[in-house]
XYZ file of C-alpha atoms in Angstrom:
55
model
C 6.038 12.489 13.614
C 7.141 9.891 11.071
C 10.371 10.665 9.213
C 9.801 11.560 5.568
C 11.788 8.611 4.210
C 9.609 6.132 6.108
C 6.396 7.986 5.209
C 7.248 7.886 1.504
C 8.024 4.167 1.516
C 4.930 3.018 3.456
C 2.713 2.301 0.405
C 5.464 0.131 -1.117
C 5.917 -1.711 2.180
C 2.160 -2.271 2.419
C 2.028 -3.582 -1.156
C 4.876 -6.008 -0.469
C 3.215 -7.195 2.752
C -0.091 -7.634 0.934
C 1.576 -9.682 -1.796
C 3.361 -11.791 0.810
C 0.055 -12.496 2.558
C -1.652 -13.172 -0.763
C 0.897 -15.741 -1.908
C 1.678 -17.392 1.435
C -1.771 -17.928 2.926
C -4.153 -20.365 1.278
C -7.139 -19.389 3.382
C -9.881 -17.236 1.837
C -9.542 -14.646 4.592
C -5.815 -14.355 3.896
C -6.480 -13.890 0.193
C -9.065 -11.189 0.863
C -6.769 -9.419 3.330
C -3.895 -9.450 0.866
C -6.055 -8.095 -1.945
C -7.484 -5.355 0.256
C -4.040 -4.334 1.471
C -2.608 -4.176 -2.052
C -5.639 -2.310 -3.425
C -5.718 0.299 -0.679
C -1.963 0.818 -0.874
C -2.250 1.497 -4.594
C -5.104 3.916 -3.939
C -2.979 5.788 -1.382
C -0.122 5.993 -3.877
C -2.416 7.391 -6.581
C -3.947 9.920 -4.172
C -0.487 11.096 -3.101
C 0.594 11.406 -6.727
C -2.519 13.366 -7.701
C -2.194 15.672 -4.713
C 1.431 16.451 -5.544
C 0.576 17.186 -9.181
C -2.194 19.578 -8.131
C 0.083 21.744 -6.038
């Protein structure tokens, strides 16, 4: 099981990694990967937020 502190920070870590990939790789595949990583991380954050508000 992942400790709660690590679990809570994963979307932020993924966003930072996605931004690092986006700005450091000039290849189209790197750009797409960075955008996908940032987008999905934001979606996970929103889903977590909505789930916590519902309960």
